[in-house]
CSV table of C-alpha atoms in Angstrom, one decimal:
chain,number,residue,atom,x,y,z
C,1484,MET,CA,42.0,-29.3,39.2
C,1485,LEU,CA,41.1,-26.6,36.8
C,1486,TYR,CA,39.9,-29.2,34.3
C,1487,ASN,CA,37.6,-30.7,36.9
C,1488,ILE,CA,36.1,-27.3,37.7
C,1489,ASN,CA,35.4,-26.6,34.0
C,1490,SER,CA,33.9,-30.1,33.6
C,1491,VAL,CA,31.6,-29.5,36.6
C,1492,PHE,CA,30.6,-26.1,35.2
C,1493,LEU,CA,29.8,-27.5,31.8
C,1494,ASP,CA,27.7,-30.3,33.3
C,1495,ARG,CA,25.8,-27.7,35.4
C,1496,ILE,CA,25.1,-25.7,32.2
C,1497,LYS,CA,23.8,-28.8,30.4
C,1498,LYS,CA,21.8,-30.2,33.3
C,1499,SER,CA,20.6,-27.0,35.0
C,1500,LYS,CA,16.9,-26.0,35.0
C,1501,TYR,CA,16.0,-22.7,33.6
C,1502,SER,CA,15.6,-19.9,36.1
C,1503,SER,CA,12.3,-18.0,36.5
C,1504,SER,CA,13.9,-15.0,34.7
C,1505,ASP,CA,14.9,-17.2,31.8
C,1506,LYS,CA,11.4,-18.6,31.5
C,1507,PHE,CA,9.9,-15.1,31.7
C,1508,ILE,CA,12.1,-13.8,28.9
C,1509,PHE,CA,11.3,-16.9,26.8
C,1510,PHE,CA,7.6,-16.5,27.4
C,1511,LEU,CA,7.9,-12.8,26.5
C,1512,ILE,CA,9.6,-13.5,23.2
C,1513,CYS,CA,7.1,-16.2,22.3
C,1514,PHE,CA,4.2,-13.8,23.1
C,1515,TYR,CA,6.0,-11.1,21.1
C,1516,SER,CA,6.2,-13.6,18.2
C,1517,PHE,CA,2.4,-14.4,18.4
C,1518,THR,CA,1.0,-10.9,18.7
C,1519,PRO,CA,2.0,-8.6,15.8
C,1520,PHE,CA,-0.7,-9.7,13.3
C,1521,ILE,CA,-3.5,-9.7,15.8
C,1522,CYS,CA,-2.7,-6.8,18.3
C,1523,SER,CA,-0.1,-4.3,17.1
C,1524,LYS,CA,-0.4,-2.2,20.3
C,1525,LEU,CA,0.4,-5.1,22.6
C,1526,ASN,CA,3.2,-6.2,20.3
C,1527,SER,CA,4.7,-2.6,20.5
C,1528,LEU,CA,4.5,-2.9,24.3
C,1529,LEU,CA,6.3,-6.2,24.2
C,1530,GLN,CA,8.9,-4.7,21.9
C,1531,LEU,CA,9.5,-2.0,24.5
C,1532,PHE,CA,10.2,-4.7,27.1
C,1533,LEU,CA,12.7,-6.3,24.8
C,1534,GLY,CA,14.3,-2.9,24.3
C,1535,CYS,CA,14.6,-2.6,28.1
C,1536,PHE,CA,16.1,-6.1,28.3
C,1537,PHE,CA,18.7,-4.9,25.7
C,1538,PHE,CA,19.5,-1.9,27.9
C,1539,TYR,CA,19.8,-4.2,30.9
C,1540,LEU,CA,22.3,-6.4,29.0
C,1541,LEU,CA,24.3,-3.4,28.1
C,1542,ILE,CA,24.6,-2.3,31.7
C,1543,LYS,CA,25.2,-5.8,33.3
C,1544,ASN,CA,27.5,-6.9,30.5
C,1545,PRO,CA,27.1,-10.7,30.9
C,1546,PHE,CA,29.8,-12.8,29.3
C,1547,PHE,CA,31.3,-9.5,27.9
C,1548,PHE,CA,28.1,-8.7,26.1
C,1549,ARG,CA,29.4,-5.2,25.1
C,1550,LYS,CA,32.4,-6.9,23.2
C,1551,GLU,CA,30.1,-9.1,21.1
C,1552,LYS,CA,30.5,-8.3,17.3
C,1553,MET,CA,26.8,-7.6,16.9
C,1554,THR,CA,26.7,-5.3,19.9
C,1555,ILE,CA,29.7,-3.4,18.5
C,1556,LEU,CA,27.9,-3.2,15.2
C,1557,PHE,CA,24.8,-1.8,16.9
C,1558,PHE,CA,26.9,1.0,18.4
C,1559,LEU,CA,28.4,1.7,15.0
C,1560,ALA,CA,24.9,1.9,13.5
C,1561,ILE,CA,23.9,4.5,16.1
C,1562,ILE,CA,27.1,6.5,15.6
C,1563,THR,CA,26.7,6.5,11.8
C,1564,GLN,CA,23.1,7.9,12.1
C,1565,ILE,CA,24.3,10.6,14.5
C,1566,ILE,CA,27.2,11.6,12.2
C,1567,THR,CA,24.8,11.7,9.2
C,1568,TRP,CA,22.4,14.0,11.2
C,1569,GLY,CA,25.4,16.2,12.1
C,1570,VAL,CA,26.7,16.5,8.6
C,1571,LEU,CA,23.2,17.2,7.2
C,1572,LEU,CA,22.6,19.8,10.0
C,1573,ILE,CA,25.7,21.7,8.8
C,1574,SER,CA,25.4,21.3,5.0
C,1575,ASN,CA,21.6,21.3,4.6
C,1576,PRO,CA,19.9,22.4,7.8
C,1577,GLU,CA,16.5,22.9,6.1
C,1578,LEU,CA,16.4,19.1,5.5
C,1579,SER,CA,17.7,18.1,8.9
C,1580,SER,CA,15.5,17.1,11.9
C,1581,LYS,CA,15.9,18.8,15.3
C,1582,LEU,CA,17.3,15.6,16.8
C,1583,PRO,CA,19.0,12.5,15.3
C,1584,ASP,CA,16.7,9.6,14.4
C,1585,VAL,CA,18.6,6.5,15.4
C,1586,ASP,CA,15.6,4.2,15.1
C,1587,ARG,CA,15.9,3.5,11.4
C,1588,LEU,CA,18.9,1.2,11.7
C,1589,GLY,CA,18.7,0.7,15.4
C,1590,LYS,CA,15.4,-1.3,15.3
C,1591,LEU,CA,17.1,-4.0,13.2
C,1592,PHE,CA,19.2,-4.9,16.2
C,1593,LEU,CA,16.3,-5.9,18.4
C,1594,PHE,CA,17.2,-9.5,17.5
C,1595,ILE,CA,20.2,-9.2,19.9
C,1596,PRO,CA,18.1,-9.3,23.1
C,1597,ILE,CA,15.9,-12.0,21.5
C,1598,ALA,CA,19.0,-14.1,20.8
C,1599,TRP,CA,20.3,-13.6,24.4
C,1600,GLY,CA,16.9,-14.5,25.8
C,1601,LEU,CA,16.7,-17.7,23.9
C,1602,ARG,CA,20.3,-18.9,24.1
C,1603,LYS,CA,19.8,-21.3,27.0
C,1604,PHE,CA,16.9,-23.1,25.5
C,1605,GLU,CA,16.9,-26.2,23.2
C,1606,SER,CA,15.3,-25.7,19.7
C,1607,PRO,CA,13.9,-22.2,20.3
C,1608,PHE,CA,13.3,-21.7,16.6
C,1609,LYS,CA,10.6,-24.3,16.6
C,1610,TYR,CA,8.6,-22.6,19.3
C,1611,ILE,CA,9.1,-19.1,17.9
C,1612,PHE,CA,8.1,-20.3,14.4
C,1613,LEU,CA,5.0,-22.0,15.7
C,1614,ALA,CA,4.0,-18.9,17.8
C,1615,SER,CA,4.5,-16.6,14.8
C,1616,LEU,CA,2.7,-19.0,12.5
C,1617,ALA,CA,-0.3,-19.2,14.8
C,1618,GLY,CA,-0.5,-15.5,15.2
C,1619,PHE,CA,-0.1,-15.0,11.4
C,1620,PHE,CA,-2.9,-17.4,10.4
C,1621,LEU,CA,-5.2,-16.0,13.2
C,1622,GLY,CA,-4.5,-12.5,11.8
C,1623,LEU,CA,-5.4,-13.6,8.3
C,1624,VAL,CA,-8.9,-14.6,9.6
C,1625,THR,CA,-9.5,-11.7,11.9
C,1626,ASN,CA,-8.0,-8.8,9.9
C,1627,SER,CA,-10.1,-9.4,6.8
C,1628,ASP,CA,-13.3,-10.8,5.4
C,1629,PHE,CA,-11.5,-14.1,5.0
C,1630,LEU,CA,-14.1,-16.1,3.0
C,1631,HIS,CA,-14.7,-13.1,0.7
C,1632,GLU,CA,-11.0,-12.8,0.2
C,1633,ILE,CA,-10.6,-16.4,-0.8
C,1634,GLY,CA,-13.6,-16.1,-3.2
C,1635,SER,CA,-12.0,-13.1,-4.8
C,1636,ALA,CA,-8.7,-15.0,-5.1
C,1637,PHE,CA,-10.3,-17.9,-7.0
C,1638,LYS,CA,-11.7,-15.3,-9.4
C,1639,GLY,CA,-8.1,-14.1,-10.2
C,1640,GLN,CA,-8.1,-11.0,-8.0
C,1641,ARG,CA,-5.1,-10.1,-6.0
C,1642,ILE,CA,-5.7,-10.2,-2.2
C,1643,ASP,CA,-3.7,-9.2,0.9
C,1644,PHE,CA,-5.7,-10.8,3.8
C,1645,GLY,CA,-5.8,-7.4,5.5
C,1646,ILE,CA,-2.1,-7.5,6.5
C,1647,LYS,CA,-0.7,-4.1,5.2
C,1648,ASN,CA,-0.7,-5.1,1.5
C,1649,ALA,CA,-0.3,-8.2,-0.7
C,1650,GLN,CA,3.5,-7.9,-0.9
C,1651,HIS,CA,3.9,-8.2,2.9
C,1652,SER,CA,1.5,-11.2,3.1
C,1653,SER,CA,3.3,-12.8,0.2
C,1654,MET,CA,6.7,-12.3,1.9
C,1655,ILE,CA,5.5,-14.3,4.9
C,1656,PHE,CA,4.0,-17.1,2.8
C,1657,GLY,CA,7.3,-17.3,1.0
C,1658,LEU,CA,9.1,-18.0,4.3
C,1659,ILE,CA,6.5,-20.6,5.3
C,1660,PHE,CA,7.2,-22.3,2.0
C,1661,ILE,CA,10.9,-22.3,2.5
C,1662,ILE,CA,10.8,-23.8,6.0
C,1663,SER,CA,8.2,-26.4,5.1
C,1664,PHE,CA,10.1,-27.4,2.0
C,1665,LEU,CA,13.4,-27.8,3.7
C,1666,ASN,CA,11.9,-29.8,6.6
C,1667,LEU,CA,9.9,-32.0,4.2
C,1668,PHE,CA,12.4,-32.7,1.4
C,1669,VAL,CA,15.9,-32.1,2.8
C,1670,PHE,CA,16.2,-32.6,6.5
C,1671,GLU,CA,16.0,-35.7,8.7
C,1672,ARG,CA,13.2,-38.2,8.6
C,1673,LEU,CA,9.9,-37.0,10.2
C,1674,THR,CA,7.0,-38.8,11.8
C,1675,ARG,CA,3.9,-39.2,9.7
C,1676,LYS,CA,2.1,-36.6,11.8
C,1677,ASN,CA,4.8,-34.0,11.3
C,1678,SER,CA,5.1,-34.8,7.6
C,1679,PHE,CA,1.3,-34.3,7.2
C,1680,LEU,CA,1.4,-31.0,9.0
C,1681,LEU,CA,4.3,-29.7,7.0
C,1682,ALA,CA,2.7,-30.8,3.7
C,1683,VAL,CA,-0.5,-28.9,4.7
C,1684,LEU,CA,1.7,-25.8,5.5
C,1685,LEU,CA,3.5,-26.1,2.2
C,1686,LEU,CA,0.2,-26.2,0.3
C,1687,LEU,CA,-1.2,-23.3,2.3
C,1688,SER,CA,2.0,-21.3,1.5
C,1689,ILE,CA,1.7,-22.1,-2.2
C,1690,CYS,CA,-1.9,-20.9,-2.2
C,1691,GLY,CA,-0.9,-17.8,-0.3
C,1692,LEU,CA,1.9,-17.0,-2.8
C,1693,VAL,CA,-0.4,-17.5,-5.8
C,1694,PHE,CA,-3.3,-15.5,-4.3
C,1695,THR,CA,-1.1,-12.5,-3.3
C,1696,GLN,CA,0.4,-12.5,-6.8
C,1697,THR,CA,3.8,-10.9,-5.9
C,1698,ARG,CA,6.7,-11.5,-8.3
C,1699,GLN,CA,9.5,-10.7,-5.9
C,1700,SER,CA,8.4,-13.5,-3.5
C,1701,TYR,CA,8.6,-16.1,-6.3
C,1702,LEU,CA,12.0,-14.8,-7.3
C,1703,ALA,CA,13.3,-14.8,-3.8
C,1704,VAL,CA,12.0,-18.3,-3.0
C,1705,MET,CA,13.4,-19.7,-6.2
C,1706,ILE,CA,16.9,-18.2,-5.7
C,1707,SER,CA,17.1,-19.1,-2.0
C,1708,ILE,CA,16.1,-22.7,-2.6
C,1709,LEU,CA,18.4,-23.1,-5.7
C,1710,VAL,CA,21.4,-21.6,-3.8
C,1711,SER,CA,20.7,-23.6,-0.6
C,1712,LEU,CA,20.1,-27.1,-2.0
C,1713,PRO,CA,23.6,-27.6,-3.4
C,1714,LEU,CA,25.0,-26.5,-0.1
C,1715,ALA,CA,22.7,-28.9,1.8
C,1716,PHE,CA,23.7,-31.8,-0.4
C,1717,LYS,CA,27.4,-31.0,0.2
C,1718,MET,CA,26.7,-31.2,3.9
C,1719,GLY,CA,25.1,-34.6,3.6
C,1720,PHE,CA,21.4,-33.9,3.2
C,1721,ARG,CA,19.5,-35.6,0.4
C,1722,LEU,CA,16.2,-34.8,-1.3
C,1723,ARG,CA,13.5,-37.3,-0.3
C,1724,LYS,CA,9.8,-38.0,-0.6
C,1725,ILE,CA,9.9,-37.6,-4.4
C,1726,ILE,CA,6.3,-38.7,-4.9
C,1727,LEU,CA,5.0,-36.2,-2.3
C,1728,PHE,CA,7.1,-33.5,-4.0
C,1729,PHE,CA,5.6,-34.0,-7.4
C,1730,THR,CA,2.1,-34.3,-6.0
C,1731,ILE,CA,2.5,-30.8,-4.4
C,1732,LEU,CA,4.1,-29.6,-7.6
C,1733,PHE,CA,1.1,-30.8,-9.6
C,1734,ILE,CA,-1.3,-29.1,-7.2
C,1735,SER,CA,0.7,-25.9,-7.4
C,1736,VAL,CA,0.5,-25.8,-11.2
C,1737,LEU,CA,-3.3,-26.2,-10.9
C,1738,ILE,CA,-3.5,-23.3,-8.5
C,1739,PHE,CA,-1.2,-21.2,-10.5
C,1740,ARG,CA,-3.3,-21.9,-13.6
C,1741,ILE,CA,-6.2,-20.1,-11.9
C,1742,ASN,CA,-4.4,-16.8,-12.0
C,1743,ILE,CA,-2.4,-17.2,-15.2
C,1744,GLY,CA,-4.0,-14.1,-16.8
C,1745,TYR,CA,-2.9,-11.8,-14.0
C,1746,PHE,CA,0.6,-13.2,-14.1
C,1747,SER,CA,0.8,-12.6,-17.8
C,1748,GLN,CA,-0.2,-9.0,-17.2
C,1749,ARG,CA,2.5,-8.6,-14.5
C,1750,PHE,CA,5.3,-9.9,-16.7
C,1751,ASN,CA,4.1,-7.8,-19.6
C,1752,ASP,CA,4.6,-4.9,-17.3
C,1753,ILE,CA,8.3,-5.8,-16.9
C,1754,LYS,CA,8.6,-6.2,-20.7
C,1755,SER,CA,7.2,-2.8,-21.4
C,1756,VAL,CA,9.7,-1.2,-19.0
C,1757,TRP,CA,12.6,-3.0,-20.6
C,1758,ILE,CA,11.6,-1.9,-24.1
C,1759,SER,CA,11.4,1.7,-22.9
C,1760,VAL,CA,14.8,1.6,-21.2
C,1761,GLU,CA,16.4,0.0,-24.2
C,1762,LYS,CA,14.9,2.6,-26.5
C,1763,ILE,CA,16.1,5.6,-24.5
C,1764,ARG,CA,19.5,4.0,-24.1
C,1765,ILE,CA,20.0,3.9,-27.8
C,1766,GLU,CA,18.6,7.4,-28.3
C,1767,ASP,CA,20.5,9.0,-25.4
C,1768,LYS,CA,24.1,8.0,-26.2
C,1769,LYS,CA,25.1,11.6,-27.0
C,1770,ASN,CA,23.9,13.1,-23.7
C,1771,ASN,CA,26.8,13.4,-21.3
C,1772,ASN,CA,25.0,15.3,-18.5
C,1773,PHE,CA,24.3,12.9,-15.6
C,1774,LYS,CA,21.2,14.6,-14.3
C,1775,GLU,CA,19.7,15.1,-17.8
C,1776,LYS,CA,20.4,11.5,-18.7
C,1777,ILE,CA,18.7,10.2,-15.5
C,1778,ASP,CA,15.7,12.5,-16.2
C,1779,SER,CA,15.3,11.2,-19.7
C,1780,TYR,CA,15.1,7.7,-18.5
C,1781,VAL,CA,12.7,8.5,-15.7
C,1782,LYS,CA,10.4,10.4,-18.1
C,1783,SER,CA,10.4,7.6,-20.7
C,1784,ILE,CA,9.7,4.7,-18.4
C,1785,PRO,CA,5.9,4.0,-18.1
C,1786,PRO,CA,4.4,4.4,-14.6
C,1787,THR,CA,3.6,0.7,-14.2
C,1788,SER,CA,4.3,-1.3,-11.1
C,1789,ALA,CA,7.8,-2.2,-12.2
C,1790,GLY,CA,8.3,1.1,-13.9
C,1791,ILE,CA,7.6,3.1,-10.7
C,1792,ARG,CA,10.3,1.1,-8.9
C,1793,ILE,CA,12.9,1.8,-11.5
C,1794,LYS,CA,11.9,5.5,-11.7
C,1795,SER,CA,12.4,5.9,-7.9
C,1796,TRP,CA,15.8,4.0,-8.0
C,1797,LEU,CA,17.0,6.3,-10.8
C,1798,GLU,CA,15.9,9.4,-8.9
C,1799,ALA,CA,17.7,8.1,-5.9
C,1800,LEU,CA,21.0,8.0,-7.9
C,1801,LYS,CA,21.0,11.8,-8.2
C,1802,TRP,CA,21.0,12.1,-4.4
C,1803,ILE,CA,23.5,9.3,-3.8
C,1804,VAL,CA,26.2,10.8,-5.9
C,1805,GLN,CA,26.0,14.1,-4.0
C,1806,LYS,CA,26.4,12.5,-0.5
C,1807,PRO,CA,27.8,9.0,-1.1
C,1808,PHE,CA,29.4,8.4,2.3
C,1809,PHE,CA,26.9,9.5,5.0
C,1810,GLY,CA,23.8,10.2,3.0
C,1811,TRP,CA,20.8,12.5,3.5
C,1812,GLY,CA,19.3,11.3,6.8
C,1813,SER,CA,16.4,9.2,7.9
C,1814,GLU,CA,13.8,11.0,5.8
C,1815,ALA,CA,15.8,10.8,2.5
C,1816,ARG,CA,13.6,8.1,0.9
C,1817,LYS,CA,10.6,10.5,1.2
C,1818,LEU,CA,12.6,13.4,-0.1
C,1819,VAL,CA,13.7,11.6,-3.2
C,1820,ILE,CA,10.0,11.2,-4.2
C,1821,LYS,CA,8.8,14.5,-2.8
C,1822,LYS,CA,11.5,16.7,-4.4
C,1823,SER,CA,11.4,15.0,-7.8
C,1824,ASP,CA,10.2,17.0,-10.8
C,1825,ASN,CA,9.5,13.7,-12.7
C,1826,PHE,CA,6.7,12.4,-10.5
C,1827,THR,CA,3.1,13.5,-10.6
C,1828,GLU,CA,1.4,14.8,-7.5
C,1829,ASP,CA,-0.7,11.7,-7.4
C,1830,LEU,CA,2.4,9.5,-7.3
C,1831,LYS,CA,4.0,11.6,-4.7
C,1832,LYS,CA,1.0,11.2,-2.5
C,1833,GLN,CA,0.8,7.4,-3.1
C,1834,TYR,CA,4.5,6.5,-2.6
C,1835,GLY,CA,6.8,7.5,0.1
C,1836,HIS,CA,9.6,4.9,-0.2
C,1837,LEU,CA,11.9,3.5,-2.9
C,1838,HIS,CA,10.9,-0.1,-3.1
C,1839,ASN,CA,14.4,-1.2,-2.4
C,1840,TYR,CA,15.7,-1.3,1.2
C,1841,PHE,CA,19.4,-1.2,0.2
C,1842,ILE,CA,19.0,1.9,-2.0
C,1843,GLU,CA,17.1,3.5,0.8
C,1844,VAL,CA,19.9,2.9,3.3
C,1845,LEU,CA,22.4,4.1,0.7
C,1846,VAL,CA,20.6,7.4,0.1
C,1847,SER,CA,19.9,7.8,3.8
C,1848,TYR,CA,23.2,6.8,5.4
C,1849,GLY,CA,25.6,6.4,2.5
C,1850,VAL,CA,28.2,3.7,2.0
C,1851,PHE,CA,28.9,3.6,5.8
C,1852,GLY,CA,25.3,2.8,6.6
C,1853,LEU,CA,25.0,0.2,3.9
C,1854,SER,CA,28.2,-1.5,5.0
C,1855,ILE,CA,26.8,-1.9,8.5
C,1856,ILE,CA,23.7,-3.8,7.1
C,1857,PHE,CA,25.8,-6.1,4.9
C,1858,ILE,CA,28.3,-6.7,7.7
C,1859,MET,CA,25.4,-7.6,10.0
C,1860,TYR,CA,24.2,-10.3,7.7
C,1861,TRP,CA,27.8,-11.6,7.1
C,1862,ILE,CA,28.4,-11.9,10.8
C,1863,PHE,CA,25.0,-13.7,11.1
C,1864,ILE,CA,25.9,-16.3,8.4
C,1865,ASN,CA,29.4,-16.7,9.7
C,1866,SER,CA,28.2,-17.2,13.3
C,1867,ILE,CA,25.7,-20.0,12.5
C,1868,TYR,CA,28.3,-21.6,10.3
C,1869,ASN,CA,30.8,-21.7,13.1
C,1870,SER,CA,28.3,-23.2,15.5
C,1871,LYS,CA,27.1,-26.0,13.2
C,1872,THR,CA,28.9,-28.6,15.4
C,1873,CYS,CA,26.0,-28.1,17.9
C,1874,ALA,CA,23.0,-30.4,17.9
C,1875,ASP,CA,21.1,-29.9,14.6
C,1876,GLY,CA,23.8,-27.4,13.7
C,1877,ASN,CA,23.8,-28.3,9.9
C,1878,LYS,CA,20.1,-28.0,9.8
C,1879,ILE,CA,20.2,-24.6,11.6
C,1880,PHE,CA,22.9,-23.3,9.2
C,1881,ILE,CA,21.0,-24.4,6.0
C,1882,THR,CA,17.8,-22.8,7.2
C,1883,GLY,CA,19.5,-19.6,8.4
C,1884,PHE,CA,21.5,-19.3,5.2
C,1885,CYS,CA,18.4,-19.9,3.1
C,1886,PHE,CA,16.5,-17.2,5.1
C,1887,ALA,CA,19.4,-14.7,4.6
C,1888,VAL,CA,19.5,-15.3,0.8
C,1889,TYR,CA,15.7,-14.9,0.7
C,1890,TRP,CA,15.8,-11.7,2.8
C,1891,LEU,CA,18.6,-10.1,0.8
C,1892,VAL,CA,16.8,-10.8,-2.5
C,1893,ILE,CA,13.3,-9.8,-1.5
C,1894,ASN,CA,14.5,-6.5,0.1
C,1895,ASN,CA,15.8,-5.5,-3.4
C,1896,PHE,CA,12.2,-5.1,-4.6
C,1897,GLU,CA,10.4,-3.9,-1.5
C,1898,SER,CA,11.7,-2.0,1.6
C,1899,PHE,CA,10.6,-4.7,4.1
C,1900,ASN,CA,13.2,-3.7,6.7
C,1901,SER,CA,11.7,-0.3,6.8
C,1902,PHE,CA,8.2,-1.6,7.7
C,1903,TRP,CA,7.0,-3.2,10.9
C,1904,THR,CA,6.3,-6.5,9.2
C,1905,GLY,CA,9.8,-6.8,7.8
C,1906,VAL,CA,11.4,-5.6,11.0
C,1907,PHE,CA,9.5,-8.2,13.0
C,1908,ILE,CA,10.4,-11.1,10.6
C,1909,HIS,CA,14.1,-9.9,10.5
C,1910,ASN,CA,14.4,-9.8,14.3
C,1911,ILE,CA,12.6,-13.0,15.0
C,1912,PHE,CA,14.6,-15.1,12.5
C,1913,LEU,CA,18.0,-13.6,13.2
C,1914,GLY,CA,17.3,-13.8,17.0
C,1915,ALA,CA,16.3,-17.4,16.9
C,1916,PHE,CA,19.2,-18.5,14.8
C,1917,TYR,CA,21.8,-16.3,16.4
C,1918,SER,CA,20.9,-17.7,19.8
C,1919,ARG,CA,22.4,-21.0,18.7
C,1920,TYR,CA,25.7,-19.3,18.1
C,1921,LEU,CA,25.5,-17.7,21.6
C,1922,LYS,CA,24.8,-21.0,23.2
C,1923,PHE,CA,27.6,-22.7,21.3
C,1924,LYS,CA,30.0,-19.9,22.5
C,1925,LEU,CA,28.7,-20.1,26.0
C,1926,ILE,CA,29.4,-23.8,26.3
C,1927,ASN,CA,32.8,-23.6,24.5
C,1928,ASP,CA,34.0,-20.6,26.5
């Protein structure tokens, strides 16, 4: 009897039509995905609605929502930030804010209501990706003098298409490349129409990566693809369309050749920093004072693009060792730059972050805060792995895993999770993929 009831229940889940509230939330998430690059105010309003939906889930507690691992981790993130604020209020009240700022880590959990809003739908990632893609390309045209930007790019200049800066535009082009590449060359056979559209997207993403001239995007794309391909082959996927692959590769080389001068300059920047670090390492062996040793490195490194990053990371070390467990609060990344004696006033005005999200979390919330971030990504990867028995489960796992590797790598060189662009991408991707795990759990429970 119980078995028959369960069978009827599962059949109803599989065959049931979506309720009006389900459709409303789905439309809200799609519209949220479409708007950030074309209307930030409207996107913020939609984000507020998603926050209210999160609050509604906490109160109603459907399917033991409050006992979900991600929900518990969200509470731990809030508690950690409050503890950090309290410790700082006692030890360094002059650096503490009047009230705890729980938004810094809390906003990264907006993917939870997104995942719950999508969990009943089939292939939600496809719709979310298309909505985000349409909004992004529309934003490229409306936020800048598009034709002038393209002309400047072909002259070897670095462009950003009017979306924050070149690094943020490049980060999104890198994701478009990864998704297009996996669907074209790894996943199941596609129709000619879909193959053509994905090939166009891949070429556009390559152009975007080259025109925005951002090194960390190339590195993150390369590592994520190289790590994910062996895993895909082990799960039964095979690289195909070799001719198309080499055609795109050939065109990519031609486009890259246009900007080869700038890339040489960017990599010479890294070389000059390495020479400076190696020189001071040899000369400074006798200096045992930690602070003086860090200062000698910071002063010796040239203030180039790569040099400024390393300077800020080294400066952060002096703060981390003083409060390694709970950190210095939400404004710590600015304090590291502002309080430094090794940065000029111009650099202090120009930079207010550390160009490495994980170092920022470590200096702000210590080991406990950083642990929450890594546990979140571990739960995410483990969840989509456990749900790979669902329809397209292997495909979802490979794509989600590739995104996680890309995101962890690229956030080592720019604090994307601290900016609206990165927060949006993080929540949309994690929400769409994590919804598959929730659906898998809903059916199996």
